[in-house]
């Protein structure tokens, strides 16, 4: 039993917050943000809830997959900004989709959330338990950003990405996948008592490059391939310098690495599905390509998934 990616979709709020806007809010500069992170602007949800954004991305993914919502067996949704403590945002999304006869749950793995969700969804399919799964990553990080803390408020943005996957008799699109966590480092990136994001950026930077390099090499080896076989890397969009260091360490040229961080900043669990969808839409991913997804985030959590799209 293989897993096929049938369609993807995204939603980005209309409101754009530029580096110039941030210059008026905290002691920062476009020059600092651009050179240290690669970010020029990010999107901010105003009226939209996480569920609203997840719904729009899901509807687009379902249309592109030519699958009706009623034919979905499972919704797995990754977020660290659920609309409510409970029920899960996945259940709220199910209600918005207007469907029954399925099960839905959230996954909390911060910026690695979408890869954790995809890994689990792939396992459900390969176990023969379900046929069609809606996998979603959504964040409304603007609600948990401390807008007075210049060291974090310039980094994050809102958005959603979704993917419809299904069981298939053909060769699987998921070649190899490996996830990790290490709770010992929980206090490097976490929400404080008031719920605001706190981060030890420098330490996280080094851990991010090291852990993603190692897990990427592991999944490439698991699939019996070499780094030269990778057609495109779609990494979590946290910092362009992390992305470039990772590419250097893997020996993969920059032309084979996708980035849209300039426009959206770090959208945590939404970052990989948004980037994957944009890479597909831009023709950077074609059927038959080998695509490497990798992420690292709070937990700490990290992982990589190698696809043959
Ligand atoms: O999504 C999960 C994964 N996330 C990550 O992996 C994020 C990893 N970390 C990073 O991306 C980087 O560490 C940051 C972009 C967060 C920070 O970059 P950095 O090069 O590590 O800067 P820093 O924290 O060492 O700060 C350097 C200086 C400090 O000033 P002093 O002490 O040298 O005088 C900061 O106070 O830059 C200052 N600074 C700023 N200056 C202008 C920090 N934030 C700002 C700012 N504008 N927004």
Coordinates of C-alpha atoms and ligand atoms in Angstrom, one line a residue:
X1 CA 0.0 0.0 0.0
X2 CA 1.5 3.4 -1.0
X3 CA 0.7 7.0 -0.2
X4 CA -0.1 9.4 -3.0
X5 CA -0.3 13.2 -2.7
X6 CA -3.4 14.2 -4.6
X7 CA -3.6 17.9 -4.1
X8 CA -2.4 20.9 -2.0
X9 CA -3.9 24.3 -1.0
X10 CA -2.9 27.4 1.0
X11 CA -4.4 30.4 2.6
X12 CA -2.5 33.6 3.5
X13 CA -4.3 36.5 5.1
X14 CA -4.5 39.7 3.0
X15 CA -3.0 42.0 5.6
X16 CA 0.8 42.4 5.1
X17 CA 3.1 43.7 7.9
X18 CA 6.3 45.0 6.3
X19 CA 9.7 45.5 7.9
X20 CA 9.0 49.3 7.6
X21 CA 5.8 48.8 9.6
X22 CA 7.9 47.0 12.3
X23 CA 10.4 49.9 12.4
X24 CA 7.5 52.1 13.7
X25 CA 6.6 49.5 16.4
X26 CA 10.0 48.4 17.9
X27 CA 13.7 49.4 17.8
X28 CA 14.6 47.5 14.6
X29 CA 15.5 48.1 11.0
X30 CA 14.7 46.6 7.6
X31 CA 18.4 46.2 7.2
X32 CA 18.8 44.1 10.4
X33 CA 15.7 41.9 9.7
X34 CA 16.7 41.3 6.1
X35 CA 20.3 40.5 6.7
X36 CA 19.8 38.4 9.8
X37 CA 16.6 36.5 8.7
X38 CA 15.8 37.1 5.0
X39 CA 12.3 38.3 5.9
X40 CA 10.8 41.3 4.2
X41 CA 7.2 41.0 5.2
X42 CA 4.7 38.6 6.8
X43 CA 0.9 38.1 6.8
X44 CA -1.3 38.9 9.8
X45 CA -4.8 37.4 10.3
X46 CA -7.3 40.0 11.4
X47 CA -10.8 38.6 11.3
X48 CA -9.7 35.0 10.4
X49 CA -9.4 32.3 13.0
X50 CA -7.1 29.4 12.7
X51 CA -10.1 27.3 11.7
X52 CA -11.1 29.8 9.0
X53 CA -7.6 29.8 7.5
X54 CA -7.4 25.9 7.7
X55 CA -10.8 25.7 5.9
X56 CA -9.7 27.9 3.0
X57 CA -6.5 25.9 2.5
X58 CA -8.4 22.6 2.8
X59 CA -11.0 23.6 0.3
X60 CA -8.3 24.5 -2.2
X61 CA -6.5 21.2 -1.6
X62 CA -9.7 19.2 -2.0
X63 CA -10.5 21.0 -5.3
X64 CA -6.9 20.4 -6.6
X65 CA -7.1 16.8 -5.5
X66 CA -10.6 16.4 -7.0
X67 CA -11.8 14.8 -3.8
X68 CA -15.0 15.7 -2.0
X69 CA -14.8 16.5 1.7
X70 CA -17.3 13.8 2.4
X71 CA -14.7 11.2 1.1
X72 CA -12.1 12.2 3.7
X73 CA -11.6 9.5 6.5
X74 CA -9.3 11.4 8.8
X75 CA -8.2 15.0 9.4
X76 CA -4.8 15.5 11.1
X77 CA -4.1 19.2 11.8
X78 CA -0.8 20.6 13.2
X79 CA -0.9 23.8 15.1
X80 CA 0.6 25.5 18.2
X81 CA -2.1 28.2 18.0
X82 CA -5.4 26.3 18.3
X83 CA -8.6 28.4 18.4
X84 CA -9.6 26.8 21.6
X85 CA -7.8 24.8 24.3
X86 CA -10.3 22.1 23.3
X87 CA -12.0 20.9 21.2
X88 CA -9.3 20.5 18.6
X89 CA -9.0 22.8 15.7
X90 CA -9.3 19.6 13.5
X91 CA -12.8 19.1 15.0
X92 CA -13.7 22.7 14.3
X93 CA -12.4 22.3 10.8
X94 CA -14.5 19.1 10.3
X95 CA -17.6 21.1 11.4
X96 CA -16.7 23.9 8.9
X97 CA -16.3 21.4 6.1
X98 CA -19.7 20.0 7.1
X99 CA -18.7 16.4 7.0
X100 CA -19.3 13.4 9.3
X101 CA -18.2 9.7 9.5
X102 CA -14.5 10.5 10.0
X103 CA -12.2 11.2 12.9
X104 CA -10.1 14.3 13.5
X105 CA -7.3 15.4 15.8
X106 CA -4.6 18.0 16.4
X107 CA -0.9 17.5 16.6
X108 CA 1.3 19.7 18.7
X109 CA 4.9 19.7 17.5
X110 CA 5.5 23.4 16.8
X111 CA 7.3 24.1 13.5
X112 CA 7.8 20.3 12.9
X113 CA 4.0 19.8 13.2
X114 CA 3.2 19.4 9.6
X115 CA 5.9 16.8 9.1
X116 CA 4.8 14.9 12.2
X117 CA 1.2 15.0 10.9
X118 CA 2.3 13.8 7.4
X119 CA 4.4 11.0 8.9
X120 CA 1.4 9.8 11.0
X121 CA -1.0 10.1 8.1
X122 CA 1.3 8.1 5.9
X123 CA 1.5 5.4 8.6
X124 CA -2.3 5.2 8.9
X125 CA -2.5 4.7 5.1
X126 CA 0.3 2.2 4.9
X127 CA -1.4 0.3 7.8
X128 CA -4.5 0.1 5.6
X129 CA -6.7 1.8 8.3
X130 CA -7.9 4.7 6.1
X131 CA -8.0 5.7 2.5
X132 CA -8.0 9.5 2.3
X133 CA -6.6 12.0 4.7
X134 CA -6.6 15.7 4.9
X135 CA -3.3 16.9 6.5
X136 CA -3.2 20.6 7.6
X137 CA -0.7 23.0 9.1
X138 CA -2.1 26.3 10.4
X139 CA -0.9 29.1 12.6
X140 CA -2.2 32.3 14.0
X141 CA 1.1 33.2 15.6
X142 CA 0.3 37.0 15.6
X143 CA -1.9 36.2 18.6
X144 CA 1.0 34.8 20.7
X145 CA 3.8 37.1 19.6
X146 CA 5.0 39.7 22.1
X147 CA 4.8 42.8 19.9
X148 CA 7.2 44.6 22.2
X149 CA 9.9 42.0 21.9
X150 CA 12.0 42.9 18.9
X151 CA 14.0 39.6 19.1
X152 CA 10.9 37.6 18.2
X153 CA 8.1 39.8 16.8
X154 CA 9.9 40.4 13.5
X155 CA 10.1 36.6 12.8
X156 CA 6.6 35.2 12.7
X157 CA 3.5 35.3 10.4
X158 CA 0.1 33.7 10.0
X159 CA -1.2 31.3 7.3
X160 CA -2.3 27.8 6.5
X161 CA -1.4 24.9 4.1
X162 CA -3.2 21.6 3.4
X163 CA -2.5 18.4 1.6
X164 CA -4.9 15.6 0.5
X165 CA -3.2 12.2 0.5
X166 CA -4.7 8.8 -0.4
X167 CA -3.8 5.1 -0.4
X168 CA -2.6 3.8 -3.8
X169 CA -1.5 0.5 -5.3
X170 CA 1.2 2.5 -7.1
X171 CA 4.7 3.2 -5.6
X172 CA 4.4 5.4 -2.6
X173 CA 5.2 9.2 -2.8
X174 CA 6.6 8.9 0.7
X175 CA 10.0 7.2 0.3
X176 CA 11.3 7.7 3.8
X177 CA 10.5 9.7 6.9
X178 CA 12.1 10.1 10.4
X179 CA 10.9 12.3 13.3
X180 CA 12.7 13.2 16.5
X181 CA 12.2 15.1 19.7
X182 CA 14.3 16.1 22.7
X183 CA 12.3 17.7 25.6
X184 CA 15.4 18.5 27.5
X185 CA 15.7 21.6 25.3
X186 CA 12.0 22.7 25.9
X187 CA 13.1 26.1 27.2
X188 CA 14.9 27.2 24.0
X189 CA 11.6 27.9 22.3
X190 CA 8.3 28.0 24.3
X191 CA 5.2 29.9 25.3
X192 CA 5.6 31.7 28.7
X193 CA 3.0 31.9 31.4
X194 CA 1.2 34.7 29.5
X195 CA 1.3 32.5 26.3
X196 CA 3.9 34.7 24.5
X197 CA 6.7 33.2 22.4
X198 CA 10.1 33.1 24.1
X199 CA 13.2 32.0 22.2
X200 CA 17.0 31.6 22.7
X201 CA 17.7 32.4 19.1
X202 CA 21.4 31.8 18.9
X203 CA 21.3 28.4 20.5
X204 CA 18.3 27.4 18.4
X205 CA 20.1 28.4 15.2
X206 CA 22.9 26.0 15.8
X207 CA 20.7 23.2 16.9
X208 CA 18.4 23.7 13.9
X209 CA 21.2 23.4 11.4
X210 CA 22.8 20.4 13.1
X211 CA 19.6 18.4 13.7
X212 CA 18.2 19.0 10.2
X213 CA 21.5 18.1 8.5
X214 CA 21.6 14.9 10.4
X215 CA 18.0 13.8 9.9
X216 CA 18.1 14.8 6.2
X217 CA 21.1 12.6 5.7
X218 CA 19.4 9.8 7.5
X219 CA 16.2 9.8 5.4
X220 CA 18.2 10.0 2.1
X221 CA 20.2 7.0 3.3
X222 CA 17.0 5.2 4.4
X223 CA 15.7 5.5 0.8
X224 CA 19.0 4.2 -0.6
X225 CA 19.7 7.5 -2.4
X226 CA 22.4 10.2 -2.3
X227 CA 22.1 14.0 -1.8
X228 CA 22.8 14.3 -5.6
X229 CA 19.4 12.6 -6.2
X230 CA 17.5 15.3 -4.4
X231 CA 15.8 17.6 -7.0
X232 CA 14.4 20.1 -4.5
X233 CA 14.6 20.8 -0.7
X234 CA 11.6 22.4 0.8
X235 CA 12.7 23.3 4.3
X236 CA 10.9 24.9 7.2
X237 CA 11.1 28.7 6.7
X238 CA 12.6 30.0 9.9
X239 CA 15.7 31.9 8.8
X240 CA 17.4 32.2 5.3
X241 CA 20.8 31.8 7.0
X242 CA 19.7 28.5 8.5
X243 CA 18.4 27.3 5.1
X244 CA 21.6 28.3 3.4
X245 CA 23.8 26.7 6.1
X246 CA 21.8 23.5 5.8
X247 CA 22.2 23.5 2.0
X248 CA 25.9 24.0 2.3
X249 CA 26.3 21.2 4.9
X250 CA 24.3 18.8 2.7
X251 CA 26.3 19.9 -0.4
X252 CA 23.1 20.8 -2.2
X253 CA 23.2 23.9 -4.4
X254 CA 21.0 26.8 -3.6
X255 CA 19.1 26.5 -6.9
X256 CA 17.7 23.2 -5.5
X257 CA 16.4 24.8 -2.3
X258 CA 13.0 26.5 -2.2
X259 CA 12.4 29.6 0.0
X260 CA 9.5 32.0 0.4
X261 CA 10.6 33.4 3.8
X262 CA 10.9 36.9 2.3
X263 CA 7.1 37.1 1.9
X264 CA 5.7 35.2 4.9
X265 CA 8.4 34.9 7.6
X266 CA 8.1 31.9 9.9
X267 CA 4.6 30.4 9.9
X268 CA 5.6 27.4 12.0
X269 CA 3.4 24.3 11.2
X270 CA 2.1 26.1 8.1
X271 CA 5.5 26.8 6.6
X272 CA 6.2 23.5 4.8
X273 CA 2.8 23.0 3.2
X274 CA 2.7 26.6 2.0
X275 CA 6.2 26.3 0.6
X276 CA 5.4 22.9 -1.0
X277 CA 2.3 24.3 -2.6
X278 CA 4.1 27.4 -4.0
X279 CA 7.0 25.2 -5.3
X280 CA 4.4 23.0 -7.1
X281 CA 2.5 26.0 -8.5
X282 CA 5.8 27.6 -9.7
X283 CA 6.7 24.4 -11.6
X284 CA 9.7 23.8 -9.3
X285 CA 8.3 20.3 -8.5
X286 CA 7.2 18.0 -11.2
X287 CA 5.9 14.4 -11.1
X288 CA 8.8 12.0 -10.6
X289 CA 10.9 14.6 -8.7
X290 CA 12.6 13.7 -5.4
X291 CA 11.7 16.3 -2.8
X292 CA 13.2 16.6 0.7
X293 CA 11.1 18.2 3.4
X294 CA 12.7 19.1 6.7
X295 CA 11.8 21.1 9.8
X296 CA 12.9 21.9 13.3
X297 CA 11.1 23.7 16.1
X298 CA 9.9 24.0 19.7
X299 CA 10.0 20.8 21.8
X300 CA 12.5 20.5 20.5
X301 CA 11.1 18.6 17.6
X302 CA 12.6 17.9 14.2
X303 CA 12.3 15.6 11.3
X304 CA 12.6 15.0 7.5
X305 CA 10.5 13.3 4.9
X306 CA 11.8 12.3 1.4
X307 CA 9.1 12.3 -1.3
X308 CA 9.1 10.9 -4.9
X309 CA 6.3 13.2 -6.0
Ligands
LIG1 O1 11.0 28.0 13.8 C1 11.7 27.3 14.8 C2 13.1 27.5 14.5 N1 13.5 28.9 14.7 C3 14.8 29.2 14.6 O2 15.5 28.3 14.2 C4 15.3 30.5 14.8 C5 16.8 30.5 15.1 N2 17.4 31.7 15.4 C6 17.5 32.7 14.5 O3 17.0 32.7 13.4 C7 18.4 33.9 14.9 O4 19.1 33.6 16.1 C8 17.6 35.2 15.1 C9 17.2 35.8 13.8 C10 16.5 35.0 16.0 C11 18.6 36.3 15.8 O5 19.7 36.5 15.0 P1 21.2 36.5 15.6 O6 22.1 36.7 14.6 O7 21.3 35.2 16.4 O8 21.1 37.7 16.6 P2 21.2 37.8 18.2 O9 20.0 37.2 18.8 O10 22.6 37.3 18.6 O11 21.3 39.3 18.4 C12 22.3 40.1 17.8 C13 22.1 41.6 18.2 C14 21.8 41.8 19.7 O12 22.3 43.0 20.1 P3 23.7 43.1 20.8 O13 23.5 42.3 22.1 O14 24.7 42.4 19.9 O15 23.9 44.5 21.1 C15 20.3 41.9 19.7 O16 19.8 42.7 20.8 O17 20.9 42.0 17.5 C16 20.0 42.6 18.4 N3 18.6 42.4 17.9 C17 18.0 43.2 17.1 N4 18.4 44.3 16.5 C18 17.6 44.9 15.7 C19 17.8 41.3 18.2 N5 16.7 41.4 17.5 C20 16.8 42.6 16.8 C21 15.9 43.3 15.9 N6 16.3 44.4 15.4 N7 14.7 42.8 15.6

